PDB file of C-alpha atoms in Angstrom:
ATOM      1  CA  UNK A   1      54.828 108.661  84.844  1.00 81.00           C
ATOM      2  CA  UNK A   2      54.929 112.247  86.517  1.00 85.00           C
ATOM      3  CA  UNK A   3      56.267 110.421  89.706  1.00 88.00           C
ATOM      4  CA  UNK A   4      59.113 108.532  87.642  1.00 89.00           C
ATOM      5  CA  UNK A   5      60.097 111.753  86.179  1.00 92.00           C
ATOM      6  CA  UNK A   6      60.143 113.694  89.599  1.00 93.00           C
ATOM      7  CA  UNK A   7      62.377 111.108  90.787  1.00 94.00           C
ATOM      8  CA  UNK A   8      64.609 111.568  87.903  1.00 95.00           C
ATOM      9  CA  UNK A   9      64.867 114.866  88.628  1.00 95.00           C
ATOM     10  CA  UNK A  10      65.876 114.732  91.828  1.00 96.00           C
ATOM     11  CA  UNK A  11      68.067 112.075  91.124  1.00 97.00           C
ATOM     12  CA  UNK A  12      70.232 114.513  88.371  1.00 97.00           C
ATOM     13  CA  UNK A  13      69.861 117.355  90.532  1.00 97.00           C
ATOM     14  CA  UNK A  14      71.795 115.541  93.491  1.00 97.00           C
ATOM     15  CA  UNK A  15      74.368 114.434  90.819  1.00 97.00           C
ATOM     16  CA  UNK A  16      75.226 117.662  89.807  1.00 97.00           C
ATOM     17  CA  UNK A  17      74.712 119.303  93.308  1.00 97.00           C
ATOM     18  CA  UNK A  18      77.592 116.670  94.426  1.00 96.00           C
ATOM     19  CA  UNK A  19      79.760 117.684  91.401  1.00 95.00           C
ATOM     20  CA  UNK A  20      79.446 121.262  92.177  1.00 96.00           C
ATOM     21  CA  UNK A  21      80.497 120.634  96.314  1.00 95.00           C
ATOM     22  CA  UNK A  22      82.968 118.369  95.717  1.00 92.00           C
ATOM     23  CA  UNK A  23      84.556 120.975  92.486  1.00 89.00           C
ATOM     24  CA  UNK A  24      84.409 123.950  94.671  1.00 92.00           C
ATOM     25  CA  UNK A  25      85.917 122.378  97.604  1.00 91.00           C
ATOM     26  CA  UNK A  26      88.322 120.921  96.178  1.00 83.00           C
ATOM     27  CA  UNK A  27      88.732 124.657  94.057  1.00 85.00           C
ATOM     28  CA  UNK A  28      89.242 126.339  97.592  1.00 90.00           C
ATOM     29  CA  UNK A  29      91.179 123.600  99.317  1.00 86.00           C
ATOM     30  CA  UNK A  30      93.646 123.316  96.212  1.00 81.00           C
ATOM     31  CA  UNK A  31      93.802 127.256  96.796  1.00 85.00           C
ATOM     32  CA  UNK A  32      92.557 127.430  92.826  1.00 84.00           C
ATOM     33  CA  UNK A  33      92.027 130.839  92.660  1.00 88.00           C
ATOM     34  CA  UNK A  34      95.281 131.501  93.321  1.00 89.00           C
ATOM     35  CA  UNK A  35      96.127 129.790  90.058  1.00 88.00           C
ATOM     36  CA  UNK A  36      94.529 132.406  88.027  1.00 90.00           C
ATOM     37  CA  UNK A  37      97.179 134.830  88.360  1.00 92.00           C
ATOM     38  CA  UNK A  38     101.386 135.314  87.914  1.00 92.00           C
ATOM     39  CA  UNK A  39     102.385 134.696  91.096  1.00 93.00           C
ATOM     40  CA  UNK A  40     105.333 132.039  91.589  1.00 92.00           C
ATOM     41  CA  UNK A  41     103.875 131.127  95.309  1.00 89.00           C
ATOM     42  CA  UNK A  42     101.214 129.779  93.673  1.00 89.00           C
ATOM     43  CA  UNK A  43     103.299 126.920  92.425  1.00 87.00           C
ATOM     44  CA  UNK A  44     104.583 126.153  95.921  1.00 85.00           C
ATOM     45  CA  UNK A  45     100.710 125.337  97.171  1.00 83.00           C
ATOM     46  CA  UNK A  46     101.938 121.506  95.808  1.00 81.00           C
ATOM     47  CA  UNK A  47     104.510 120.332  98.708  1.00 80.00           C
ATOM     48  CA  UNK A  48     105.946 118.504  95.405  1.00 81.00           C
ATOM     49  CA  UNK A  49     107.048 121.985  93.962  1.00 85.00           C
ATOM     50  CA  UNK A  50     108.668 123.254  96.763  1.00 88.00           C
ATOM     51  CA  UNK A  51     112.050 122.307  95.778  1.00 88.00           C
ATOM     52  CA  UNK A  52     111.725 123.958  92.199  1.00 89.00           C
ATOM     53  CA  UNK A  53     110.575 127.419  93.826  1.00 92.00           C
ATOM     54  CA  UNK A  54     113.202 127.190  96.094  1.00 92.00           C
ATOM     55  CA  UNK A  55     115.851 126.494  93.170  1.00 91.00           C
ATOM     56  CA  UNK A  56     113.624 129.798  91.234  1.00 92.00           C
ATOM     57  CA  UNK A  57     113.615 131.527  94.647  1.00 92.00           C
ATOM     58  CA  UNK A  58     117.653 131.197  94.781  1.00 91.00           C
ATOM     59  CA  UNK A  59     118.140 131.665  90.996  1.00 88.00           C
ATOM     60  CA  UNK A  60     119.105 134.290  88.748  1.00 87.00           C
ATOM     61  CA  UNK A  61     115.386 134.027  86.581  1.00 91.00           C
ATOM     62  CA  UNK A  62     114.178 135.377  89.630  1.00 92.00           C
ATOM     63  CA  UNK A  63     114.097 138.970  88.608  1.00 92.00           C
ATOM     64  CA  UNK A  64     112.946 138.296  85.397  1.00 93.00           C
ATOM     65  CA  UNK A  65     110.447 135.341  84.795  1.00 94.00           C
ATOM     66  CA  UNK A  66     107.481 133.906  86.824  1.00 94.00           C
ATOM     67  CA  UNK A  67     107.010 130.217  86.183  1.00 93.00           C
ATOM     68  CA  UNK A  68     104.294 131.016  83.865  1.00 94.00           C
ATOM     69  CA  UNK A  69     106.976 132.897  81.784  1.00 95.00           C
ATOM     70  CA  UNK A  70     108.758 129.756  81.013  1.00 94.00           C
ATOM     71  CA  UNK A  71     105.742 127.143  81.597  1.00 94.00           C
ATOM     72  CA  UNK A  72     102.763 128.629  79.640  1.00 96.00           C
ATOM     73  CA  UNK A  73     102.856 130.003  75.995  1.00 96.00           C
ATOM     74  CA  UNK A  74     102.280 133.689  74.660  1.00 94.00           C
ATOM     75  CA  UNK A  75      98.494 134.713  74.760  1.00 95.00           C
ATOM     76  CA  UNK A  76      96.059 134.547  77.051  1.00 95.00           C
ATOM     77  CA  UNK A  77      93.944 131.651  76.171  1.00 96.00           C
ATOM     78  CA  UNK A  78      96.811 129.558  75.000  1.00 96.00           C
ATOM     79  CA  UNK A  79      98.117 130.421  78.400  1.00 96.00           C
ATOM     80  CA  UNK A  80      95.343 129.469  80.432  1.00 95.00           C
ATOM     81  CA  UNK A  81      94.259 126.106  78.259  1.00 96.00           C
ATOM     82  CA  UNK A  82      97.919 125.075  78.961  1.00 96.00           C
ATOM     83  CA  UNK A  83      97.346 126.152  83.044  1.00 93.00           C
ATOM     84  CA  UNK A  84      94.072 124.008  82.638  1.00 90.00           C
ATOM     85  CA  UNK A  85      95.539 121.304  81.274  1.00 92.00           C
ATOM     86  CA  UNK A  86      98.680 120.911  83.405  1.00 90.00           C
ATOM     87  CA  UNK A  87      97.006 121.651  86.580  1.00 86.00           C
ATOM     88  CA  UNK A  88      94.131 118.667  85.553  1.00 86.00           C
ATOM     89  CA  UNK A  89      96.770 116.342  84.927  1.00 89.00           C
ATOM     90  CA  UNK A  90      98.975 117.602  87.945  1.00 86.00           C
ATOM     91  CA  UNK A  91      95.815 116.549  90.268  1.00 82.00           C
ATOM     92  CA  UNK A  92      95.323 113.399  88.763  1.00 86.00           C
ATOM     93  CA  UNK A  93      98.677 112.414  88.629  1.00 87.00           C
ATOM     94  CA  UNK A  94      99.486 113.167  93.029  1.00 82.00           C
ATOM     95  CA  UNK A  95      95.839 111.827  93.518  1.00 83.00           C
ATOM     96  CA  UNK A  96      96.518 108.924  92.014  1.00 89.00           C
ATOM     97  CA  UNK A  97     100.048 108.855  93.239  1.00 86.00           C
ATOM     98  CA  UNK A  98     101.194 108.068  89.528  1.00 85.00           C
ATOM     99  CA  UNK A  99     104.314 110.129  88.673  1.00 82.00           C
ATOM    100  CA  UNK A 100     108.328 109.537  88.865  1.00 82.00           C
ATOM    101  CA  UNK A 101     110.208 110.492  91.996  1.00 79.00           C
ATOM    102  CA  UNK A 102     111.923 112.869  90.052  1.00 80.00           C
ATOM    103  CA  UNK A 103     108.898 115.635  87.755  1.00 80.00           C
ATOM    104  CA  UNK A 104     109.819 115.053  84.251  1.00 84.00           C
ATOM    105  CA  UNK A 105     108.422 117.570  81.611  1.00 86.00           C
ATOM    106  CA  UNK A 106     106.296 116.305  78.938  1.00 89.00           C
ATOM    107  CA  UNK A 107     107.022 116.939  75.491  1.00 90.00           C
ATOM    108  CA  UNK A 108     104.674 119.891  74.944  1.00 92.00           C
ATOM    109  CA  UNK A 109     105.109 121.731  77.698  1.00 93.00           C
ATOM    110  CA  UNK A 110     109.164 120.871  76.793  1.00 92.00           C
ATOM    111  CA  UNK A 111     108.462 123.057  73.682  1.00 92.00           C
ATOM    112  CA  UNK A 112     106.620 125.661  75.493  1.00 94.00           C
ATOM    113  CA  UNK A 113     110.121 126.312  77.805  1.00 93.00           C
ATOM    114  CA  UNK A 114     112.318 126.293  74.496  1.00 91.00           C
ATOM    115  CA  UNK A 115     110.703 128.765  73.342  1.00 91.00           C
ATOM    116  CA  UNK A 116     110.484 130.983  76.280  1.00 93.00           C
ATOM    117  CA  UNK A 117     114.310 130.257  76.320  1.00 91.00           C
ATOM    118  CA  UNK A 118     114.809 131.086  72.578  1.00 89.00           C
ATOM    119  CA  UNK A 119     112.664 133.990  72.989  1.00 91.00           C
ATOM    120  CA  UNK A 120     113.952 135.752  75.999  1.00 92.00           C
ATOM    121  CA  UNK A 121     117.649 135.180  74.362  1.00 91.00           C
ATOM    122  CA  UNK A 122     117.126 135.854  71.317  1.00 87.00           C
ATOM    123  CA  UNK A 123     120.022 138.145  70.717  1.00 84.00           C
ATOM    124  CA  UNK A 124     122.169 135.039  72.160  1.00 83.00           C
ATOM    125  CA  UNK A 125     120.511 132.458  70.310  1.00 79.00           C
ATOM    126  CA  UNK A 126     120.712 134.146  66.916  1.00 75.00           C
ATOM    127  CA  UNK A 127     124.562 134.583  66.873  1.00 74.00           C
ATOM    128  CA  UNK A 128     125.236 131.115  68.510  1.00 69.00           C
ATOM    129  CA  UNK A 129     123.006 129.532  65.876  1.00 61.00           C
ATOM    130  CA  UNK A 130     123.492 125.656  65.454  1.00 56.00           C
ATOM    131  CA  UNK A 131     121.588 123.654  68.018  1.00 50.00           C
ATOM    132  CA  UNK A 132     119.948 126.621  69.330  1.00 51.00           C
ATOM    133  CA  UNK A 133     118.073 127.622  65.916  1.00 51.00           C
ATOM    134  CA  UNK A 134     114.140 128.254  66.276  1.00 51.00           C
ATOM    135  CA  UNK A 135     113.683 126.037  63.477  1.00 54.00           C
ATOM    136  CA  UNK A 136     115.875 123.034  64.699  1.00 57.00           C
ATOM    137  CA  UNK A 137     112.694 120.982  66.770  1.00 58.00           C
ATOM    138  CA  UNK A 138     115.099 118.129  67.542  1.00 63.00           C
ATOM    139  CA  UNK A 139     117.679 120.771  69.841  1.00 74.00           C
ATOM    140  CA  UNK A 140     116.303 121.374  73.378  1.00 84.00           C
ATOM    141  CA  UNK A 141     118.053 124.065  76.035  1.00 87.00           C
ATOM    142  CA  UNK A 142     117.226 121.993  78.886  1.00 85.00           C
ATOM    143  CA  UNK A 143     118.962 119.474  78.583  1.00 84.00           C
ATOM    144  CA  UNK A 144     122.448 121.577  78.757  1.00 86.00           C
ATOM    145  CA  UNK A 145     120.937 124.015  80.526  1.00 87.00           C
ATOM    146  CA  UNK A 146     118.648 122.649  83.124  1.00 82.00           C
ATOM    147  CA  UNK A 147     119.616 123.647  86.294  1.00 82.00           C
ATOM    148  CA  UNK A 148     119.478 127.604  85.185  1.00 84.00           C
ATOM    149  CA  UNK A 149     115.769 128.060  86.195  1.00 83.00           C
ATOM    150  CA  UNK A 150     115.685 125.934  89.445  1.00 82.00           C
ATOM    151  CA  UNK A 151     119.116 125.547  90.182  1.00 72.00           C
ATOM    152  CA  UNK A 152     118.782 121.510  91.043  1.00 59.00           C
TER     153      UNK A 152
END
């Protein structure tokens, strides 16, 4: 019995030791530290973001947003749930090779950008009013306004 549960042990313990390698290689290869903080080059570590930091790099939100600005929500663990989430699915998706030609935002992270939008022009959005009211869920800005972020 003592030798079945030795083995066991062993057995778990090179599970998880495998886990662990393959996590934090793929943590440093991935650069995921760099992740962690504000910085927009961090977006440009995946080859298939380089043409939305270039549109940033060229556009007027430049001088005033980081991508986490207009991709992540207010607060820091709502922030960095939403970083977790997007950069799990992110992996899986050019690991797997499963995504359009063209990114498409999904629906929640679609909300998170209105309301950096409605937020950061609030002044503009108040007086304007109709489809750009807080309260109006079925109005998006990016549609009309997409190509003011990345300039695509």
């Amino acid at each position: 019995m003592k030798h079945i549960q030795l083995s066991l042990s062993i057995f778990l313990a090179t599970i998880v030791g495998i886990i662990i390698g393959i996590g934090s290689y793929t943590f440093i290869y991935a650069k995921g530290y760099s992740y962690m903080t504000d910085n927009p080059a961090a977006c440009d570590n995946c080859h298939v973001m380089e043409g939305h930091f270039s549109g940033w790099m060229k556009g007027s939100h430049r001088s005033v947003a980081t991508c986490n600005d207009c991709h992540t929500p207010p607060g820091l663990i709502n922030k960095y749930l939403t970083k977790a989430s997007n950069g799990f699915w992110h992996s899986f998706a050019f690991t797997t090779d499963l995504f359009p030609d063209q990114i498409q935002i999904k629906q929640g992270n679609l909300e998170i950008t209105d309301g950096a939008c409605i937020k950061c022009h609030e002044e503009i959005t108040e007086t304007i009013g109709g489809g750009h009211s807080t309260s109006d869920k079925s109005k998006s800005c990016i549609p009309c306004h997409r190509s003011v972020g990345h300039m695509e």
